[in-house]
Amino acid sequence: MIKTPKPSLSGARARLLELSQEHGVSLASLSDFIGRNASYLQQFIRKGSPRKLEEHDRRALAAYFGVAESELGAQEENSYSFDRIKLPKVPPEAPNQQNQWLEVPRLDLGASAGPGAISETEQPFDSFRFSKRWLREQGLENAQLSSISVEGDSMEPMLRDGDEILVDRSQRPFRDGVHVVRLGDSLMVKRVASVGQGRLALLSQNMAYPTVEVDADEVEIIGLVVWKGGKI
């Protein structure tokens, strides 16, 4: 059996390996840094695939290490020297930073804290970024989170009109608390409490709004409200 020779470590491959070792950063972390799968740069160096780095990958790595792009395979005339223009280097921990954050979708919905809002779409239009460490500290590491805005004043002073709330939509046994619920076509945020005999009470914080009692099968519990944010 004829074996295909492995590409020799020379040029850009050798230099990239050398730089990663000098700076104490793994090839997997560098691959993650440029938005590639963990084995991407390992395959580039050891197997010669891809044959050369894409321009945006090469430039990001050159910026990280503070070297000229020509050291990572660019033609000299197309090379950008990051040392020469004093571009600030990415901090040493940067290759792992994007793994420390969770993008939580913001849904284009309003959970009414008043008479009731109609839910027409659940398409995210934006996102909030939360620290995974903070989520662990809050017991939300495995939560199924999304963010929606509060509309109305029935939950004041706890929740105000325009506040953003994090809703955990994980499946769990019901417990009393502040929930986003769907009643008919209306999406509401209320304190929900069991009142026995298969009935639930939807309570407002604002005493101007009466308590509503419904059969449990009339209301859909969307999720538990676990955090709020808003203007001071």
Coordinates of N, CA and C in Angstrom, one line a residue:
M1 N 0.9 -1.2 0.0 CA 0.0 0.0 0.0 C 0.9 1.2 0.0
I2 N 0.6 2.1 -0.9 CA 1.4 3.4 -1.0 C 0.7 4.4 -0.1
K3 N 1.5 4.9 0.8 CA 1.1 5.9 1.7 C 1.3 7.3 1.2
T4 N 0.3 8.2 1.3 CA 0.4 9.6 0.9 C 1.3 10.3 1.9
P5 N 2.4 10.9 1.5 CA 3.2 11.6 2.5 C 2.5 12.8 3.1
K6 N 2.7 13.0 4.4 CA 2.1 14.1 5.1 C 2.9 15.4 4.7
P7 N 2.2 16.5 4.6 CA 2.9 17.7 4.3 C 3.9 18.1 5.4
S8 N 5.0 18.5 4.9 CA 6.1 18.9 5.9 C 5.7 20.2 6.6
L9 N 6.1 20.4 7.8 CA 5.8 21.6 8.5 C 6.8 22.6 8.1
S10 N 6.4 23.5 7.3 CA 7.2 24.6 6.8 C 6.3 25.8 6.5
G11 N 6.9 26.9 6.4 CA 6.2 28.1 6.0 C 5.2 28.5 7.0
A12 N 3.9 28.8 6.5 CA 2.9 29.3 7.4 C 2.5 28.2 8.5
R13 N 2.5 26.9 8.1 CA 2.1 25.9 9.1 C 3.1 25.9 10.2
A14 N 4.3 25.8 9.9 CA 5.4 25.8 11.0 C 5.3 27.0 11.8
R15 N 5.1 28.2 11.2 CA 5.1 29.4 11.9 C 3.9 29.5 12.9
L16 N 2.7 29.1 12.4 CA 1.5 29.1 13.2 C 1.7 28.2 14.4
L17 N 2.2 27.0 14.2 CA 2.5 26.1 15.3 C 3.5 26.7 16.3
E18 N 4.5 27.3 15.8 CA 5.5 28.0 16.7 C 4.9 29.1 17.5
L19 N 4.1 29.9 16.8 CA 3.4 31.0 17.6 C 2.5 30.5 18.6
S20 N 1.7 29.5 18.3 CA 0.8 29.0 19.3 C 1.5 28.4 20.5
Q21 N 2.7 27.8 20.3 CA 3.4 27.2 21.4 C 4.1 28.3 22.2
E22 N 4.6 29.4 21.5 CA 5.2 30.5 22.2 C 4.2 31.2 23.1
H23 N 3.0 31.3 22.7 CA 2.0 32.1 23.5 C 1.2 31.2 24.4
G24 N 1.4 29.9 24.3 CA 0.7 29.0 25.2 C -0.8 28.9 25.0
V25 N -1.1 28.9 23.7 CA -2.6 28.8 23.3 C -2.7 27.6 22.4
S26 N -3.8 26.8 22.6 CA -4.0 25.6 21.8 C -4.5 25.9 20.5
L27 N -4.3 25.0 19.5 CA -4.8 25.2 18.2 C -6.3 25.1 18.2
A28 N -6.9 24.3 19.1 CA -8.3 24.2 19.2 C -8.9 25.6 19.6
S29 N -8.3 26.3 20.6 CA -8.7 27.6 21.0 C -8.6 28.6 19.9
L30 N -7.5 28.5 19.2 CA -7.4 29.4 18.0 C -8.4 29.2 17.0
S31 N -8.7 27.9 16.7 CA -9.8 27.6 15.8 C -11.1 28.2 16.2
D32 N -11.4 28.1 17.5 CA -12.6 28.6 18.0 C -12.6 30.2 17.9
F33 N -11.5 30.8 18.1 CA -11.3 32.2 18.0 C -11.7 32.7 16.6
I34 N -11.4 32.0 15.6 CA -11.7 32.5 14.2 C -13.0 31.9 13.7
G35 N -13.8 31.3 14.6 CA -15.1 30.8 14.3 C -15.1 29.5 13.5
R36 N -14.1 28.7 13.7 CA -14.0 27.4 13.0 C -14.2 26.2 14.0
N37 N -14.4 25.0 13.5 CA -14.5 23.9 14.4 C -13.2 23.6 15.1
A38 N -13.2 22.9 16.2 CA -12.0 22.8 17.1 C -10.8 22.2 16.4
S39 N -11.0 21.3 15.4 CA -9.9 20.6 14.7 C -9.4 21.3 13.5
Y40 N -9.9 22.5 13.1 CA -9.6 23.2 11.9 C -8.1 23.5 11.7
L41 N -7.5 24.2 12.6 CA -6.1 24.5 12.5 C -5.2 23.3 12.7
Q42 N -5.6 22.3 13.5 CA -4.9 21.1 13.6 C -4.8 20.4 12.3
Q43 N -5.9 20.4 11.5 CA -5.9 19.7 10.2 C -5.1 20.6 9.2
F44 N -5.1 21.9 9.4 CA -4.3 22.8 8.5 C -2.9 22.5 8.6
I45 N -2.4 22.3 9.9 CA -1.0 22.1 10.2 C -0.6 20.7 9.9
R46 N -1.3 19.7 10.3 CA -0.9 18.3 10.3 C -1.2 17.6 8.9
K47 N -2.4 18.0 8.3 CA -2.8 17.3 7.1 C -2.8 18.2 5.9
G48 N -2.5 19.5 6.0 CA -2.4 20.3 4.9 C -3.8 20.7 4.3
S49 N -4.8 20.6 5.1 CA -6.2 20.9 4.7 C -6.8 21.9 5.7
P50 N -7.1 23.1 5.2 CA -7.1 23.6 3.8 C -5.6 23.8 3.4
R51 N -5.4 24.1 2.2 CA -4.0 24.3 1.7 C -3.4 25.6 2.2
K52 N -4.3 26.6 2.3 CA -3.9 27.9 2.9 C -5.0 28.5 3.7
L53 N -4.7 29.4 4.5 CA -5.6 30.1 5.4 C -6.4 31.1 4.6
E54 N -7.7 31.1 4.9 CA -8.6 32.2 4.3 C -8.1 33.5 4.7
E55 N -8.3 34.6 3.9 CA -7.7 35.9 4.2 C -8.2 36.4 5.6
H56 N -9.5 36.3 5.9 CA -10.0 36.8 7.1 C -9.5 36.0 8.3
D57 N -9.3 34.7 8.2 CA -8.7 33.9 9.2 C -7.3 34.3 9.5
R58 N -6.5 34.4 8.4 CA -5.1 34.8 8.5 C -4.9 36.1 9.2
R59 N -5.8 37.1 8.8 CA -5.7 38.5 9.3 C -6.0 38.5 10.8
A60 N -7.0 37.7 11.2 CA -7.4 37.6 12.6 C -6.3 37.0 13.5
L61 N -5.7 36.0 12.9 CA -4.6 35.3 13.7 C -3.3 36.2 13.7
A62 N -3.1 36.9 12.6 CA -1.9 37.8 12.6 C -2.1 38.9 13.6
A63 N -3.4 39.4 13.7 CA -3.7 40.5 14.7 C -3.5 39.9 16.1
Y64 N -4.0 38.7 16.3 CA -3.9 38.1 17.7 C -2.4 38.0 18.1
F65 N -1.6 37.5 17.2 CA -0.1 37.3 17.6 C 0.7 38.6 17.4
G66 N 0.2 39.6 16.7 CA 0.9 40.8 16.4 C 2.0 40.6 15.5
V67 N 1.8 39.9 14.4 CA 2.8 39.6 13.4 C 2.3 40.1 12.0
A68 N 3.2 40.1 11.0 CA 2.8 40.4 9.7 C 2.1 39.2 9.1
E69 N 1.1 39.5 8.2 CA 0.4 38.4 7.6 C 1.2 37.5 6.7
S70 N 2.3 38.0 6.2 CA 3.2 37.2 5.4 C 3.8 36.0 6.2
E71 N 3.9 36.2 7.5 CA 4.4 35.0 8.3 C 3.4 33.9 8.3
L72 N 2.1 34.2 7.9 CA 1.1 33.1 8.0 C 0.6 32.8 6.5
G73 N 1.4 33.2 5.6 CA 1.1 32.7 4.2 C 0.7 33.8 3.2
A74 N 0.6 35.0 3.6 CA 0.2 36.0 2.6 C 1.3 36.4 1.7
Q75 N 1.0 36.8 0.5 CA 2.0 37.4 -0.4 C 2.5 38.7 0.2
E76 N 3.8 38.9 0.1 CA 4.4 40.1 0.7 C 3.7 41.4 0.4
E77 N 3.3 41.5 -0.9 CA 2.6 42.8 -1.3 C 1.2 42.9 -0.7
N78 N 0.6 41.8 -0.3 CA -0.7 41.8 0.3 C -0.7 41.7 1.8
S79 N 0.5 41.7 2.4 CA 0.7 41.5 3.8 C 0.5 42.8 4.6
Y80 N -0.2 42.6 5.7 CA -0.4 43.7 6.6 C 0.4 43.5 7.9
S81 N 1.3 44.4 8.2 CA 2.1 44.2 9.4 C 1.4 44.8 10.6
F82 N 1.0 44.0 11.5 CA 0.3 44.5 12.7 C 1.2 45.1 13.7
D83 N 2.4 44.7 13.7 CA 3.4 45.3 14.6 C 3.6 46.8 14.2
R84 N 3.7 47.0 12.9 CA 4.1 48.3 12.4 C 3.0 49.3 12.6
I85 N 1.7 48.9 12.6 CA 0.6 49.9 12.8 C 0.2 49.9 14.3
K86 N 0.9 49.2 15.1 CA 0.6 49.2 16.6 C -0.9 48.8 16.9
L87 N -1.4 47.8 16.1 CA -2.7 47.4 16.4 C -2.7 46.7 17.8
P88 N -3.6 47.0 18.7 CA -3.6 46.3 20.0 C -3.9 44.8 19.8
K89 N -3.1 44.1 20.5 CA -3.2 42.6 20.5 C -4.5 42.2 21.2
V90 N -5.1 41.1 20.8 CA -6.2 40.5 21.5 C -5.6 40.0 22.8
P91 N -6.3 40.2 23.9 CA -5.8 39.6 25.2 C -5.6 38.1 25.1
P92 N -4.7 37.6 25.9 CA -4.4 36.1 25.8 C -5.6 35.2 26.0
E93 N -6.6 35.7 26.8 CA -7.7 34.8 27.0 C -8.8 34.8 25.9
A94 N -8.6 35.7 24.9 CA -9.6 36.0 23.9 C -10.1 34.7 23.2
P95 N -9.2 33.8 22.8 CA -9.6 32.6 22.1 C -10.7 31.8 22.8
N96 N -10.8 31.9 24.1 CA -11.8 31.2 24.8 C -13.0 32.0 25.2
Q97 N -13.0 33.4 25.0 CA -14.0 34.2 25.5 C -15.4 34.0 25.0
Q98 N -15.5 33.6 23.7 CA -16.8 33.5 23.1 C -17.5 32.3 23.7
N99 N -16.8 31.3 24.3 CA -17.4 30.2 25.0 C -17.9 30.6 26.4
Q100 N -17.7 31.8 26.8 CA -18.1 32.2 28.2 C -19.4 32.9 28.2
W101 N -20.1 33.1 27.0 CA -21.3 33.8 26.9 C -22.4 33.0 26.2
L102 N -23.6 33.3 26.6 CA -24.8 32.7 26.0 C -25.6 33.8 25.4
E103 N -26.0 33.6 24.1 CA -26.9 34.6 23.4 C -28.3 34.2 23.7
V104 N -29.1 35.0 24.4 CA -30.5 34.8 24.7 C -31.3 35.6 23.7
P105 N -32.2 34.9 23.0 CA -33.0 35.6 22.0 C -34.0 36.6 22.6
R106 N -34.1 37.8 22.0 CA -35.2 38.7 22.4 C -36.3 38.5 21.4
L107 N -37.5 38.1 21.9 CA -38.6 37.8 21.1 C -39.5 39.1 20.9
D108 N -40.0 39.2 19.7 CA -40.8 40.4 19.4 C -42.2 40.2 19.9
L109 N -42.3 40.1 21.3 CA -43.6 39.9 21.9 C -43.7 40.9 23.1
G110 N -44.9 41.2 23.5 CA -45.1 41.9 24.7 C -46.0 41.1 25.6
A111 N -45.5 40.8 26.8 CA -46.3 40.1 27.8 C -47.0 41.1 28.6
S112 N -48.3 41.2 28.4 CA -49.1 42.3 29.0 C -49.2 42.1 30.6
A113 N -48.8 43.2 31.2 CA -49.1 43.3 32.7 C -50.3 44.2 32.9
G114 N -51.2 44.1 32.0 CA -52.4 44.9 32.0 C -53.6 44.0 31.5
P115 N -54.4 44.5 30.6 CA -55.6 43.8 30.2 C -55.2 42.5 29.3
G116 N -54.1 42.5 28.7 CA -53.7 41.3 27.9 C -53.3 41.7 26.5
A117 N -52.2 41.1 26.0 CA -51.6 41.4 24.7 C -51.8 40.2 23.8
I118 N -52.0 40.5 22.5 CA -52.2 39.4 21.6 C -50.8 39.0 21.1
S119 N -50.5 37.7 21.1 CA -49.2 37.2 20.6 C -49.4 36.8 19.2
E120 N -48.6 37.4 18.3 CA -48.7 37.1 16.9 C -47.5 36.4 16.3
T121 N -46.3 36.6 17.0 CA -45.1 36.0 16.4 C -44.2 35.8 17.5
E122 N -43.3 34.8 17.3 CA -42.3 34.5 18.3 C -40.9 34.4 17.6
Q123 N -40.7 35.3 16.7 CA -39.4 35.4 16.0 C -38.5 36.3 16.7
P124 N -37.2 35.9 17.0 CA -36.3 36.8 17.7 C -35.9 37.9 16.7
F125 N -35.7 39.1 17.3 CA -35.3 40.2 16.5 C -33.9 40.7 17.0
D126 N -33.4 40.2 18.1 CA -32.2 40.7 18.7 C -31.8 39.6 19.8
S127 N -30.8 39.9 20.5 CA -30.4 39.0 21.6 C -29.7 39.8 22.7
F128 N -29.7 39.2 23.9 CA -28.9 39.6 25.0 C -27.8 38.6 25.2
R129 N -26.6 39.1 25.6 CA -25.5 38.2 25.9 C -25.3 38.1 27.4
F130 N -25.4 36.9 28.0 CA -25.2 36.7 29.4 C -24.0 35.8 29.7
S131 N -23.3 36.2 30.7 CA -22.2 35.4 31.1 C -22.6 34.0 31.6
K132 N -22.0 32.9 31.1 CA -22.4 31.6 31.5 C -22.1 31.4 33.0
R133 N -21.0 32.0 33.4 CA -20.7 31.9 34.9 C -21.8 32.5 35.7
W134 N -22.3 33.7 35.3 CA -23.4 34.3 36.0 C -24.7 33.4 36.0
L135 N -25.0 32.8 34.9 CA -26.1 31.9 34.7 C -26.0 30.7 35.7
R136 N -24.7 30.2 35.8 CA -24.5 29.1 36.7 C -24.8 29.5 38.1
E137 N -24.3 30.7 38.5 CA -24.5 31.3 39.8 C -26.0 31.5 40.2
Q138 N -26.8 31.7 39.2 CA -28.2 31.9 39.4 C -29.0 30.6 39.2
G139 N -28.3 29.5 39.0 CA -29.0 28.2 38.9 C -29.7 28.1 37.5
L140 N -29.2 28.9 36.5 CA -29.9 28.9 35.2 C -29.0 28.3 34.1
E141 N -28.0 27.5 34.5 CA -27.1 26.9 33.5 C -27.8 26.2 32.4
N142 N -28.8 25.4 32.7 CA -29.5 24.6 31.7 C -30.9 25.1 31.4
A143 N -31.1 26.3 31.7 CA -32.4 26.9 31.5 C -32.6 27.2 30.0
Q144 N -33.9 27.1 29.5 CA -34.2 27.5 28.1 C -34.8 28.9 28.1
L145 N -33.9 29.8 27.9 CA -34.2 31.2 28.2 C -34.6 32.0 26.9
S146 N -35.5 32.9 27.0 CA -35.8 33.9 26.0 C -36.2 35.2 26.8
S147 N -36.1 36.3 26.1 CA -36.4 37.6 26.7 C -37.6 38.2 25.9
I148 N -38.5 38.8 26.7 CA -39.6 39.5 26.2 C -39.8 40.8 27.0
S149 N -40.6 41.7 26.5 CA -40.8 43.0 27.2 C -42.2 42.9 27.9
V150 N -42.3 43.7 29.0 CA -43.5 43.8 29.7 C -44.3 45.0 29.2
E151 N -45.6 44.9 29.1 CA -46.5 45.9 28.7 C -47.5 46.1 29.7
G152 N -47.8 47.4 30.1 CA -48.8 47.7 31.1 C -48.3 47.9 32.5
D153 N -49.2 48.1 33.5 CA -48.8 48.5 34.8 C -49.3 47.6 35.9
S154 N -50.0 46.5 35.5 CA -50.6 45.6 36.6 C -49.7 44.9 37.5
M155 N -48.4 44.8 37.1 CA -47.4 44.2 37.9 C -46.5 45.1 38.6
E156 N -46.8 46.4 38.6 CA -46.0 47.4 39.3 C -46.3 47.3 40.8
P157 N -45.2 47.5 41.6 CA -43.9 48.0 41.3 C -42.9 46.9 40.9
M158 N -43.3 45.6 41.0 CA -42.3 44.6 40.7 C -41.8 44.7 39.2
L159 N -42.7 44.8 38.3 CA -42.4 44.9 36.9 C -43.1 46.1 36.3
R160 N -42.3 46.9 35.6 CA -42.9 48.1 35.0 C -43.0 48.0 33.5
D161 N -43.8 48.9 32.9 CA -44.0 48.9 31.5 C -42.6 49.1 30.8
G162 N -42.3 48.3 29.9 CA -41.0 48.4 29.2 C -39.9 47.6 29.7
D163 N -40.0 47.0 30.9 CA -39.0 46.1 31.5 C -38.8 44.9 30.6
E164 N -37.6 44.4 30.6 CA -37.3 43.2 29.9 C -37.2 42.1 30.9
I165 N -37.8 40.9 30.6 CA -37.8 39.8 31.5 C -37.2 38.6 30.8
L166 N -36.5 37.8 31.6 CA -36.0 36.5 31.2 C -37.0 35.4 31.6
V167 N -37.4 34.6 30.6 CA -38.4 33.6 30.8 C -37.7 32.2 30.6
D168 N -37.8 31.4 31.6 CA -37.3 30.0 31.5 C -38.4 29.1 31.1
R169 N -38.3 28.6 29.9 CA -39.3 27.8 29.3 C -39.1 26.3 29.5
S170 N -38.2 25.9 30.4 CA -37.9 24.5 30.7 C -39.1 23.8 31.2
Q171 N -39.3 22.6 30.8 CA -40.4 21.8 31.4 C -40.2 21.4 32.8
R172 N -41.1 21.7 33.7 CA -40.9 21.4 35.1 C -42.3 21.4 35.7
P173 N -42.4 20.7 36.9 CA -43.7 20.7 37.6 C -44.1 22.1 38.0
F174 N -45.4 22.4 38.0 CA -45.8 23.8 38.3 C -45.5 24.1 39.7
R175 N -45.1 25.4 40.0 CA -45.0 25.9 41.3 C -45.4 27.4 41.3
D176 N -45.9 27.8 42.4 CA -46.4 29.2 42.5 C -45.2 30.1 42.1
G177 N -45.5 31.2 41.4 CA -44.4 32.2 41.1 C -44.9 33.1 40.0
V178 N -44.0 33.9 39.5 CA -44.3 34.9 38.4 C -44.1 34.2 37.1
H179 N -45.1 34.0 36.3 CA -45.0 33.3 35.1 C -45.5 34.1 33.9
V180 N -45.1 33.8 32.7 CA -45.7 34.3 31.5 C -46.7 33.2 31.1
V181 N -48.0 33.6 30.9 CA -49.0 32.6 30.6 C -49.8 33.1 29.3
R182 N -50.4 32.1 28.7 CA -51.3 32.4 27.6 C -52.7 32.0 28.0
L183 N -53.6 33.0 27.9 CA -55.0 32.7 28.3 C -55.8 33.1 27.0
G184 N -56.3 32.1 26.3 CA -57.0 32.4 25.1 C -55.9 32.9 24.1
D185 N -56.2 34.1 23.5 CA -55.2 34.7 22.6 C -54.3 35.7 23.3
S186 N -54.4 35.9 24.6 CA -53.6 36.9 25.3 C -52.4 36.3 26.0
L187 N -51.3 37.0 25.9 CA -50.1 36.7 26.6 C -49.9 37.6 27.7
M188 N -49.8 37.1 28.9 CA -49.7 37.9 30.1 C -48.6 37.5 31.1
V189 N -48.1 38.4 31.9 CA -47.2 38.1 33.0 C -48.0 38.3 34.3
K190 N -48.1 37.3 35.1 CA -48.8 37.4 36.3 C -48.2 36.5 37.4
R191 N -48.5 36.8 38.6 CA -48.1 35.8 39.7 C -49.2 34.8 39.6
V192 N -48.8 33.5 39.5 CA -49.8 32.4 39.4 C -49.7 31.5 40.6
A193 N -50.8 31.2 41.2 CA -50.9 30.4 42.4 C -52.0 29.4 42.3
S194 N -51.8 28.2 42.8 CA -52.8 27.2 42.8 C -53.8 27.5 43.9
V195 N -55.1 27.4 43.6 CA -56.1 27.6 44.7 C -56.9 26.4 44.9
G196 N -56.4 25.2 44.4 CA -57.0 23.9 44.7 C -58.1 23.6 43.7
Q197 N -58.5 22.3 43.7 CA -59.6 21.8 42.9 C -59.3 22.2 41.4
G198 N -58.1 22.1 41.0 CA -57.7 22.3 39.6 C -57.9 23.7 39.1
R199 N -57.8 24.6 40.0 CA -57.9 26.0 39.6 C -56.7 26.8 39.9
L200 N -56.4 27.9 39.1 CA -55.3 28.8 39.3 C -55.8 30.2 39.5
A201 N -55.0 30.9 40.3 CA -55.3 32.4 40.4 C -54.2 33.2 39.7
L202 N -54.6 34.1 38.9 CA -53.7 35.0 38.2 C -53.8 36.4 39.0
L203 N -52.6 36.6 39.7 CA -52.6 37.8 40.6 C -51.8 38.9 40.0
S204 N -52.2 40.1 40.2 CA -51.4 41.3 39.8 C -50.8 41.9 41.1
Q205 N -49.6 42.6 40.9 CA -49.0 43.3 42.0 C -49.7 44.6 42.3
N206 N -50.2 45.2 41.2 CA -51.0 46.5 41.4 C -52.4 46.2 41.9
M207 N -52.7 46.7 43.1 CA -53.9 46.3 43.7 C -55.2 46.9 43.0
A208 N -55.0 47.7 42.0 CA -56.1 48.2 41.2 C -56.7 47.2 40.3
Y209 N -55.9 46.1 40.1 CA -56.4 45.0 39.2 C -56.9 43.8 40.0
P210 N -58.0 43.3 39.7 CA -58.6 42.2 40.5 C -57.9 40.9 40.1
T211 N -58.0 39.9 41.1 CA -57.5 38.6 40.8 C -58.4 37.8 39.9
V212 N -57.8 37.1 39.0 CA -58.6 36.3 38.0 C -58.4 34.8 38.3
E213 N -59.5 34.1 38.5 CA -59.4 32.6 38.8 C -59.9 31.9 37.5
V214 N -59.1 30.8 37.1 CA -59.4 30.1 35.9 C -59.2 28.6 36.2
D215 N -59.8 27.7 35.4 CA -59.4 26.3 35.5 C -58.0 26.1 34.9
A216 N -57.3 25.2 35.5 CA -55.9 25.0 35.1 C -55.8 24.7 33.6
D217 N -56.8 24.0 33.1 CA -56.7 23.6 31.7 C -57.1 24.8 30.7
E218 N -57.5 25.9 31.3 CA -57.8 27.1 30.4 C -56.6 27.9 30.1
V219 N -55.5 27.7 30.9 CA -54.3 28.6 30.8 C -53.1 27.8 30.5
E220 N -52.3 28.3 29.6 CA -51.0 27.6 29.2 C -49.9 28.4 29.9
I221 N -49.1 27.6 30.7 CA -47.9 28.2 31.4 C -46.8 28.2 30.4
I222 N -46.4 29.4 29.9 CA -45.3 29.5 29.0 C -43.9 29.3 29.6
G223 N -43.7 30.0 30.7 CA -42.4 29.9 31.4 C -42.4 30.7 32.7
L224 N -41.4 30.4 33.5 CA -41.2 31.1 34.8 C -40.3 32.3 34.5
V225 N -40.7 33.5 35.1 CA -39.9 34.7 35.0 C -38.8 34.6 36.0
V226 N -37.5 34.6 35.6 CA -36.4 34.4 36.5 C -35.5 35.6 36.6
W227 N -35.7 36.7 35.9 CA -34.8 37.9 35.9 C -35.6 39.0 35.2
K228 N -35.3 40.2 35.7 CA -35.8 41.4 35.0 C -34.7 42.5 34.9
G229 N -34.9 43.3 33.9 CA -34.0 44.5 33.7 C -34.8 45.6 33.1
G230 N -34.5 46.8 33.5 CA -35.2 48.0 33.0 C -34.6 49.3 33.4
K231 N -35.1 50.4 32.9 CA -34.6 51.7 33.2 C -34.8 52.1 34.7
I232 N -33.9 52.8 35.3 CA -34.1 53.4 36.6 C -34.9 54.7 36.5

